[in-house]
XYZ file of C-alpha atoms in Angstrom:
625
model
C 19.389 -8.941 2.196
C 20.945 -11.371 -0.221
C 18.372 -14.091 -0.739
C 18.968 -16.863 -3.249
C 16.932 -16.761 -6.432
C 14.558 -19.451 -5.287
C 13.663 -21.089 -1.989
C 14.876 -24.675 -2.147
C 12.677 -27.245 -0.494
C 14.240 -29.810 1.801
C 15.701 -32.998 0.339
C 14.812 -35.938 2.558
C 15.700 -39.517 3.272
C 13.318 -41.645 5.334
C 14.194 -44.213 7.986
C 11.846 -46.602 9.790
C 12.456 -46.824 13.546
C 10.098 -49.026 15.575
C 7.468 -48.718 12.873
C 7.726 -44.908 12.741
C 8.949 -43.129 9.597
C 11.641 -40.579 10.514
C 12.598 -37.807 8.016
C 16.312 -37.109 7.660
C 17.751 -34.013 5.994
C 20.073 -34.709 3.083
C 21.349 -31.118 3.289
C 22.440 -31.444 6.919
C 22.645 -35.186 7.563
C 20.534 -35.010 10.713
C 17.087 -36.150 11.852
C 14.164 -33.711 12.095
C 13.050 -35.118 15.432
C 14.277 -37.608 18.030
C 14.184 -41.277 17.103
C 13.159 -42.000 20.700
C 9.970 -39.895 20.527
C 10.059 -36.488 18.881
C 6.799 -35.252 20.398
C 7.835 -36.151 23.956
C 11.197 -34.467 23.374
C 9.455 -31.285 22.186
C 7.264 -31.240 25.276
C 10.209 -31.851 27.596
C 12.694 -29.433 26.049
C 10.693 -26.602 24.566
C 7.310 -26.553 26.305
C 8.483 -27.464 29.802
C 11.801 -25.714 29.293
C 9.921 -22.428 28.857
C 7.350 -23.190 31.608
C 4.626 -22.677 29.018
C 1.834 -24.640 30.675
C 1.722 -22.231 33.586
C 2.508 -19.069 31.615
C -0.133 -19.654 28.941
C -2.781 -20.683 31.464
C -2.298 -17.407 33.334
C -2.587 -15.007 30.394
C -4.799 -12.027 31.140
C -7.742 -10.797 29.091
C -6.486 -9.654 25.631
C -2.878 -10.466 26.522
C -0.661 -11.316 23.540
C 2.055 -13.962 23.984
C 4.635 -14.779 21.321
C 6.964 -17.748 20.913
C 9.948 -17.634 18.551
C 11.609 -20.618 16.911
C 14.854 -20.900 14.955
C 13.902 -23.826 12.690
C 10.390 -24.765 11.571
C 11.262 -28.164 10.089
C 8.212 -30.444 10.132
C 6.265 -27.999 12.294
C 6.242 -30.497 15.174
C 7.232 -27.930 17.819
C 4.553 -25.485 16.691
C 1.867 -28.182 16.621
C 2.843 -29.339 20.107
C 2.654 -25.711 21.270
C -0.772 -25.350 19.645
C -1.989 -28.556 21.315
C -0.810 -27.280 24.704
C -2.582 -23.977 24.026
C -5.828 -25.834 23.424
C -5.407 -27.624 26.740
C -4.506 -24.713 29.034
C -5.664 -21.469 27.391
C -7.890 -19.280 29.540
C -11.434 -18.529 28.431
C -10.716 -14.929 27.475
C -9.422 -12.959 24.494
C -5.737 -13.754 25.027
C -3.798 -14.691 21.878
C -0.838 -16.959 21.157
C 1.457 -16.173 18.238
C 4.374 -18.238 16.922
C 7.290 -16.954 14.821
C 9.433 -19.494 12.995
C 12.206 -19.393 10.383
C 13.049 -22.039 7.794
C 15.664 -21.980 5.027
C 14.695 -25.322 3.455
C 10.943 -25.821 3.942
C 9.501 -29.258 3.372
C 7.374 -29.652 0.278
C 3.695 -29.962 1.152
C 3.783 -33.657 0.217
C 6.751 -34.308 2.522
C 5.130 -32.282 5.310
C 2.001 -34.420 5.103
C 4.107 -37.593 5.147
C 6.204 -36.429 8.114
C 3.224 -35.390 10.225
C 1.317 -38.626 9.564
C 3.369 -40.076 12.422
C 1.412 -38.139 15.044
C -2.218 -39.249 15.094
C -3.062 -37.056 18.089
C -1.875 -33.953 16.224
C -3.766 -34.693 13.010
C -6.646 -32.192 13.531
C -4.085 -29.415 13.991
C -1.741 -30.708 11.294
C -4.588 -30.673 8.765
C -5.244 -26.985 9.509
C -1.542 -26.175 9.195
C -1.257 -28.056 5.900
C -4.277 -26.210 4.495
C -2.528 -22.853 4.946
C 1.055 -24.061 4.333
C 2.649 -21.426 2.093
C 4.250 -21.622 -1.302
C 8.068 -21.856 -1.268
C 8.630 -18.117 -1.775
C 10.987 -16.117 0.457
C 9.476 -13.774 3.018
C 7.026 -13.827 5.905
C 3.857 -15.877 5.524
C 1.171 -15.211 8.150
C -1.095 -18.164 8.913
C -4.141 -17.295 11.004
C -6.508 -19.504 12.987
C -8.912 -16.985 14.539
C -11.214 -19.523 16.165
C -8.168 -20.877 17.978
C -6.855 -17.416 18.944
C -3.607 -18.642 17.408
C -1.412 -17.468 14.532
C 1.948 -18.250 12.941
C 4.472 -16.130 11.076
C 6.532 -18.538 8.965
C 9.564 -16.737 7.551
C 11.195 -18.577 4.644
C 14.869 -17.818 4.117
C 18.266 -17.914 5.813
C 18.161 -17.270 9.574
C 21.385 -15.250 9.292
C 19.547 -12.775 7.059
C 16.000 -12.979 8.402
C 16.528 -12.357 12.111
C 18.432 -9.073 11.542
C 15.634 -7.942 9.204
C 12.792 -8.438 11.696
C 11.148 -5.360 13.205
C 10.744 -5.342 16.972
C 7.134 -4.234 17.405
C 6.578 -6.760 20.223
C 9.172 -8.585 22.299
C 9.204 -12.370 21.983
C 8.227 -14.013 25.284
C 9.798 -17.458 24.804
C 12.237 -19.056 22.377
C 12.609 -22.560 20.967
C 16.299 -22.608 20.023
C 15.898 -25.533 17.664
C 17.515 -26.650 14.451
C 19.900 -29.345 13.414
C 22.824 -29.995 15.748
C 25.519 -27.272 15.747
C 27.986 -29.752 14.247
C 25.613 -30.285 11.289
C 24.305 -26.733 10.839
C 26.767 -24.243 12.375
C 25.240 -21.230 10.584
C 22.064 -21.500 12.677
C 24.073 -21.092 15.875
C 26.277 -18.158 14.805
C 26.643 -15.150 17.109
C 24.849 -12.915 14.582
C 21.703 -15.027 14.866
C 21.837 -15.151 18.659
C 22.448 -11.403 18.993
C 19.311 -10.680 16.978
C 17.293 -13.219 18.934
C 18.223 -11.296 22.057
C 17.437 -7.988 20.306
C 13.938 -9.274 19.617
C 13.528 -10.281 23.270
C 13.147 -8.425 26.566
C 13.475 -8.894 30.288
C 11.317 -11.834 31.235
C 11.947 -13.710 27.967
C 12.880 -17.376 28.372
C 14.965 -19.661 26.168
C 15.151 -23.441 25.814
C 17.283 -25.732 23.654
C 18.290 -29.367 23.331
C 21.820 -28.028 22.708
C 24.266 -26.971 25.408
C 26.973 -25.994 22.916
C 29.534 -23.511 24.194
C 28.735 -20.849 21.585
C 25.106 -20.832 22.741
C 25.896 -20.639 26.465
C 28.556 -17.954 26.021
C 26.316 -15.907 23.739
C 23.421 -15.842 26.197
C 25.621 -15.126 29.199
C 27.207 -12.192 27.372
C 23.783 -10.520 27.377
C 23.254 -11.094 31.079
C 20.914 -14.041 30.610
C 20.860 -16.623 33.394
C 21.439 -20.226 32.260
C 20.720 -23.575 33.852
C 21.241 -27.092 32.502
C 18.480 -29.426 33.654
C 18.166 -33.061 32.625
C 17.800 -33.550 28.882
C 15.395 -35.847 27.078
C 16.036 -39.579 26.760
C 19.710 -40.383 26.585
C 20.771 -36.719 26.583
C 22.342 -35.772 29.890
C 21.599 -32.024 29.680
C 19.476 -29.425 27.953
C 19.559 -25.631 28.154
C 17.074 -23.476 30.025
C 17.577 -19.725 30.356
C 15.767 -16.570 31.446
C 16.508 -12.870 30.988
C 15.719 -11.656 34.480
C 14.400 -8.206 35.276
C 16.431 -6.438 37.939
C 15.875 -3.114 39.694
C 18.633 -1.461 37.656
C 17.129 -2.292 34.254
C 13.444 -2.090 35.165
C 13.071 1.340 33.551
C 14.273 -0.056 30.204
C 11.737 -2.858 30.008
C 9.693 -2.703 26.857
C 7.188 -5.103 28.397
C 6.551 -2.677 31.239
C 6.076 0.177 28.756
C 3.464 -1.802 26.832
C 1.605 -2.676 30.033
C 1.597 0.973 31.066
C -0.478 1.804 27.981
C -3.127 -0.645 29.090
C -2.572 -2.822 26.019
C -3.097 -6.536 26.405
C -5.402 -6.244 29.416
C -8.729 -4.913 28.186
C -10.902 -4.484 25.122
C -10.042 -1.427 23.048
C -12.540 0.786 21.271
C -11.170 1.597 17.821
C -12.677 4.403 15.760
C -11.960 4.208 12.022
C -12.710 7.288 9.946
C -13.408 6.142 6.392
C -15.109 2.962 5.199
C -13.337 2.117 1.963
C -11.303 -1.073 1.618
C -8.624 0.273 3.991
C -11.157 1.032 6.718
C -13.081 -2.208 6.227
C -10.050 -4.522 6.371
C -8.613 -2.613 9.331
C -11.966 -2.962 11.121
C -11.938 -6.705 10.455
C -8.365 -7.068 11.768
C -9.203 -5.348 15.074
C -12.559 -7.112 15.478
C -10.962 -10.497 14.832
C -8.869 -9.818 17.937
C -11.960 -9.080 19.998
C -11.856 -5.282 19.936
C -14.873 -3.023 19.403
C -14.765 -1.050 16.142
C -16.878 1.846 14.900
C -16.517 2.950 11.271
C -17.415 6.554 10.452
C -18.365 7.509 6.891
C -20.005 10.659 5.511
C -22.504 8.954 3.201
C -22.099 5.191 2.854
C -19.377 2.556 2.978
C -17.452 2.166 -0.308
C -18.553 5.576 -1.560
C -15.061 6.319 -2.898
C -12.528 4.542 -5.109
C -13.177 1.160 -3.428
C -16.777 1.039 -4.663
C -16.329 -0.350 -8.174
C -18.411 -3.407 -9.132
C -15.422 -5.765 -9.039
C -11.804 -5.708 -7.837
C -9.122 -7.812 -9.526
C -6.202 -9.102 -7.421
C -3.603 -8.717 -10.137
C -0.039 -8.361 -8.794
C 2.965 -7.294 -10.784
C 5.407 -9.843 -9.427
C 8.982 -8.820 -8.721
C 12.143 -10.768 -9.557
C 12.232 -13.658 -7.099
C 15.304 -12.371 -5.230
C 13.268 -9.335 -4.109
C 10.188 -11.247 -2.957
C 11.047 -11.181 0.763
C 10.494 -7.422 1.010
C 8.426 -6.567 -2.082
C 5.118 -5.128 -0.886
C 3.042 -6.256 -3.857
C 4.337 -9.830 -3.849
C 3.882 -10.205 -0.080
C 0.457 -8.535 -0.211
C -0.724 -10.801 -3.043
C 0.017 -13.961 -1.062
C -1.598 -12.591 2.090
C -4.637 -11.215 0.249
C -5.481 -14.598 -1.283
C -5.450 -16.208 2.173
C -7.545 -13.375 3.596
C -10.281 -13.104 0.969
C -10.848 -16.841 0.623
C -12.687 -16.650 3.957
C -15.422 -14.515 2.336
C -18.135 -15.416 -0.152
C -17.226 -12.224 -2.021
C -14.016 -13.887 -3.273
C -13.720 -15.664 -6.614
C -10.500 -17.622 -7.321
C -9.258 -17.281 -10.886
C -6.211 -17.208 -13.120
C -4.859 -14.170 -14.933
C -3.200 -14.129 -18.311
C -0.657 -11.331 -18.047
C 0.271 -9.984 -21.471
C 3.877 -8.947 -22.077
C 3.592 -5.472 -23.617
C 6.757 -3.866 -22.205
C 9.937 -5.545 -20.955
C 8.608 -8.841 -22.243
C 11.754 -10.792 -21.340
C 11.458 -9.763 -17.672
C 7.842 -10.874 -17.448
C 8.383 -14.150 -19.309
C 11.405 -14.987 -17.148
C 9.190 -15.105 -14.047
C 8.201 -18.599 -15.215
C 11.776 -19.704 -14.501
C 11.857 -18.043 -11.080
C 8.581 -18.773 -9.316
C 7.187 -22.191 -8.338
C 5.541 -23.979 -11.261
C 2.167 -24.037 -9.500
C 2.158 -20.201 -9.436
C 3.393 -19.007 -12.836
C 3.425 -20.972 -16.078
C 3.753 -20.377 -19.783
C 0.392 -19.885 -21.411
C -1.282 -20.432 -24.734
C -3.415 -17.385 -25.435
C -7.110 -18.171 -25.306
C -7.838 -14.917 -27.133
C -6.034 -14.138 -30.381
C -3.114 -11.779 -29.848
C 0.346 -11.153 -31.225
C 1.821 -10.721 -27.744
C 3.421 -13.322 -25.491
C 2.068 -13.874 -21.995
C 2.384 -15.771 -18.743
C -0.392 -17.410 -16.731
C -0.665 -16.438 -13.067
C -2.608 -19.350 -11.622
C -2.904 -18.042 -8.047
C -5.142 -14.970 -8.264
C -8.702 -13.856 -7.671
C -11.354 -11.173 -7.712
C -13.475 -9.592 -4.988
C -17.016 -8.269 -5.095
C -16.545 -5.095 -2.996
C -20.148 -4.567 -1.941
C -20.647 -8.185 -0.962
C -17.397 -8.037 1.017
C -18.574 -4.839 2.721
C -21.815 -6.502 3.760
C -20.006 -9.541 5.136
C -17.570 -7.417 7.149
C -20.326 -5.203 8.564
C -22.140 -8.307 9.817
C -19.366 -8.857 12.375
C -20.887 -8.318 15.847
C -17.977 -6.098 16.942
C -18.129 -3.771 13.906
C -20.603 -0.898 13.613
C -21.039 1.713 10.852
C -22.072 5.254 11.745
C -22.879 7.906 9.156
C -21.169 11.091 10.341
C -18.716 13.687 9.070
C -15.805 13.678 11.505
C -14.160 17.100 11.358
C -11.597 16.972 14.155
C -9.733 14.571 16.442
C -8.723 15.728 19.923
C -6.588 13.725 22.386
C -8.290 13.836 25.787
C -7.337 11.909 28.963
C -5.812 8.842 27.289
C -8.631 8.808 24.762
C -9.329 10.541 21.463
C -12.468 12.593 20.980
C -14.171 12.655 17.578
C -15.841 15.972 16.742
C -18.564 16.581 14.160
C -20.129 20.022 13.689
C -20.362 21.547 17.163
C -20.272 18.448 19.316
C -18.219 15.518 20.501
C -19.820 12.458 18.905
C -17.576 9.750 20.359
C -14.481 8.853 22.335
C -12.134 6.048 21.373
C -8.980 4.425 22.684
C -7.425 4.647 19.219
C -8.356 6.288 15.925
C -7.352 5.275 12.407
C -7.856 7.820 9.624
C -8.595 6.016 6.325
C -10.046 8.841 4.209
C -7.671 8.773 1.234
C -6.924 12.379 0.223
C -9.472 13.707 2.723
C -7.297 12.355 5.538
C -5.311 15.584 5.373
C -8.323 17.525 6.727
C -7.860 15.895 10.142
C -4.223 16.887 10.624
C -2.292 20.151 10.756
C 0.031 18.727 8.135
C -0.109 15.509 6.175
C 1.962 13.797 3.463
C 0.856 14.781 -0.024
C -1.396 12.319 -1.827
C -1.928 12.996 -5.514
C -5.308 12.316 -7.148
C -5.602 9.833 -10.009
C -8.850 9.621 -11.936
C -9.868 6.149 -13.047
C -12.966 4.931 -14.856
C -14.060 1.330 -15.262
C -16.534 0.218 -17.924
C -18.914 -2.700 -18.156
C -20.621 -3.990 -21.246
C -23.049 -6.715 -22.284
C -21.110 -9.427 -24.100
C -23.401 -12.423 -24.257
C -22.095 -13.070 -27.770
C -18.556 -13.926 -26.570
C -18.438 -14.147 -22.785
C -15.174 -14.995 -21.049
C -14.960 -17.811 -18.554
C -15.723 -16.766 -14.984
C -12.422 -18.174 -13.708
C -10.146 -16.182 -16.009
C -9.024 -12.591 -16.452
C -6.670 -10.755 -18.810
C -4.144 -8.070 -17.897
C -2.630 -5.892 -20.626
C -2.053 -2.424 -19.222
C -5.799 -2.482 -18.711
C -7.740 -5.571 -17.720
C -10.939 -7.413 -18.610
C -12.969 -10.202 -17.036
C -16.553 -11.295 -16.578
C -18.520 -9.221 -14.090
C -21.244 -11.870 -14.189
C -22.623 -14.334 -16.719
C -23.720 -11.625 -19.161
C -21.485 -8.591 -18.568
C -17.772 -7.977 -18.905
C -15.894 -5.320 -16.910
C -12.955 -3.448 -18.433
C -10.594 -0.955 -16.945
C -9.297 1.295 -16.192
C -8.421 4.758 -17.373
C -5.556 6.408 -15.495
C -5.320 10.191 -15.342
C -3.002 11.653 -12.665
C -3.876 14.987 -11.070
C -7.514 14.902 -12.126
C -10.387 14.964 -9.639
C -13.493 14.964 -11.890
C -15.758 11.954 -11.349
C -18.299 12.152 -14.166
C -18.587 9.039 -16.329
C -17.166 10.076 -19.710
C -17.556 8.521 -23.157
C -13.911 9.305 -23.904
C -12.866 7.058 -21.005
C -15.038 4.247 -22.394
C -13.272 4.746 -25.725
C -9.925 4.653 -23.904
C -10.820 1.307 -22.307
C -12.005 -0.016 -25.666
C -8.775 1.032 -27.374
C -6.746 -0.698 -24.657
C -8.391 -4.072 -25.253
C -8.483 -3.552 -29.021
C -4.719 -2.933 -29.129
C -4.088 -6.396 -27.691
C -7.129 -8.477 -28.714
C -8.419 -6.747 -31.875
C -10.566 -9.633 -33.141
C -12.231 -10.099 -29.785
C -12.735 -6.370 -29.174
C -14.578 -6.012 -32.478
C -17.276 -8.366 -31.167
C -18.124 -5.945 -28.349
C -20.958 -3.394 -28.602
C -20.079 0.230 -29.308
C -18.582 2.146 -26.318
C -21.534 4.516 -26.627
C -23.676 1.778 -25.037
C -21.293 1.059 -22.154
C -21.901 1.821 -18.502
C -19.234 2.861 -16.047
C -18.042 4.382 -12.796
C -15.329 6.979 -12.245
C -13.525 7.569 -8.966
C -10.385 9.166 -7.561
C -7.526 7.091 -6.231
C -5.047 8.552 -3.755
C -1.364 7.885 -4.399
C 1.638 8.845 -2.260
C 4.626 10.496 -3.912
C 6.776 7.357 -3.526
C 3.922 4.925 -4.354
C 3.962 3.264 -0.921
C 0.866 3.450 1.304
C 0.868 5.396 4.563
C 0.480 2.926 7.433
C 0.989 3.761 11.078
C 1.077 6.439 13.718
C 1.297 10.048 12.658
C 3.201 11.003 15.818
C 5.217 8.888 18.266
C 3.249 7.772 21.348
C 0.050 8.966 19.678
C -3.275 7.129 19.667
C -4.021 8.443 16.173
C -2.835 6.512 13.108
C -3.467 6.664 9.393
C -3.948 4.147 6.605
C -4.146 5.738 3.160
C -2.431 6.181 -0.197
C -3.088 2.710 -1.592
C -3.425 3.954 -5.164
C -4.935 1.484 -7.622
C -3.904 -1.584 -5.566
C -6.139 -1.024 -2.547
C -7.732 -4.482 -2.474
C -4.326 -6.094 -2.921
C -2.473 -4.063 -0.260
C -5.207 -3.611 2.355
C -5.285 -7.017 4.148
C -1.530 -7.172 4.816
C -1.283 -3.462 5.636
C -4.118 -3.925 8.157
C -2.062 -6.578 9.949
C 0.914 -4.202 9.990
C -1.302 -1.452 11.387
C -2.522 -3.661 14.239
C 1.066 -4.652 15.066
C 2.089 -1.007 15.341
C -0.960 0.133 17.306
C -1.437 -2.742 19.739
C 2.063 -4.168 20.063
C 2.089 -7.406 18.079
C 4.594 -9.148 15.819
C 4.987 -7.464 12.438
C 4.612 -9.647 9.305
C 7.055 -7.685 7.115
C 10.778 -6.883 7.473
C 11.813 -3.624 9.082
C 13.107 -2.122 5.847
C 9.679 -2.430 4.237
C 7.992 -1.246 7.426
C 9.980 1.989 7.277
C 8.880 2.531 3.672
C 5.275 2.516 4.900
C 5.852 4.825 7.855
C 3.774 8.011 7.296
C 6.417 9.931 9.222
C 8.907 9.278 6.417
C 7.821 12.513 4.727
C 7.761 14.775 7.758
C 8.550 14.299 11.394
C 6.057 16.588 13.100
C 2.443 15.803 12.291
C -0.308 16.788 14.714
C -4.062 16.244 14.776
C -5.928 19.227 13.404
C -7.406 21.405 16.121
C -11.197 21.725 16.228
C -12.709 24.965 15.029
C -14.477 25.360 18.372
C -13.461 24.940 21.979
C -14.531 21.538 23.275
């Protein structure tokens, strides 16, 4: 996917029409919405054109409905859809999800100005603006759990994005929007339309203000029925289409296959084996959708590598042209949005020291938006250059654990699960000589111990890591800053600083060692010698050692271990568990329950646990059930 070095925001002119300020694209020379009344046009063309009032009102319990859009623009269509959802949604656990693509997103300031026109949409517009993403290519998931509504906003060229999307759930309705074909022909190319149809299924509907020949011919070529009802205002026609399900193609319907699994119609019971950060964030993702979750852990939650006193969200950003499918960059943006909903989160900035490949790190300032990465003046004396990552944070793991376990749909059970057995469309969990539970789906999140529950499992190598913490009341750092230099340091609280972390592949010992404290001291001393000399001797330091689990290709394992199985895994996060876990949990839910996936297909395949071996089965119990 050839994405330009930087997402360019829209360049606008503004025109007053009957006292209303209308934004006009300089790039395309067209208005963003009708001068007659953009909101009424949206309702007429896209909402009524897809019969959404009736379809949304009739959603079943836990049913998931998705709407795709070809141009986000000012967000007017999505806000009108959201408003309709508020008016007609049933009082159940159904969910509405929107997917939209935008090559030239409005700046936040221009978005606010454009949406000021619609007073009745202001409560929704304010929520959208609060989560409006940075202008960085890729998928940005915006979630509004109290509304049972979410948005995937993909920034980039539609010609490149639509082919990259994974089809984990067919889109139910499409807003074929964008500037007029004469102004923006690329949006209406056959390649875009073919992939829109690929992402659809029988029963999908389509609506557009345009009745251009390329659009009509493209839909008809796929067997989609088209009509041309009255358009809005002075427009004689609009397009309305439906991909009808016939007897001959009924067997091929993906929608029917999803329904046959019972998904989207009833609450699921999810069993998660392992209560580290992977298990906890996965539990939250399922519970947020109204499903019942039970976490199983041998001793206590966060007993493994996730149980350090503090976790730093410190991404190694990629060159900007790779951002659309770079797991760490996508995870960093999603993680900040996720953790800010918890008291355990602390926003901060990170001074990233350029030790190796300094030019590559320093050049990120020229690639990323200025509000994300800037040049920095070192606050601690050092001979190395650095950049300042202003959008970052830390998490208090145990506080986060406690907040997640307070969710009414999440329960923690102390038990050693020794086998998983599929049984009558369920999965039985076995411990010792008994069946302790049955679940609709099971997720195995036990790091390297995950292998014990399968006949074969991708290799995860152990990496020993020890963090240290030390009293430094003499020279405490500010609570809103951290330093990254191969290791890292930041304030644990007002009186203690945490430093880390040692990194020893293929070691499994977990004793706290003085030599690891010395290692952490030498790391900080090599970069900030004057500051390090103010610290007490490493012999007085405290610490915690744990074992991280890393896959052979450094990508986590996320997804089903066997096709059509109700058993999945989520492991191999290495030293970036808190960074990767929130986004990977959303991917996991998409794969297990049939929802839209927030990453491109190429990245999704890199996470597939079946990439290492094709035949993986649950381990048989050592007794006959």
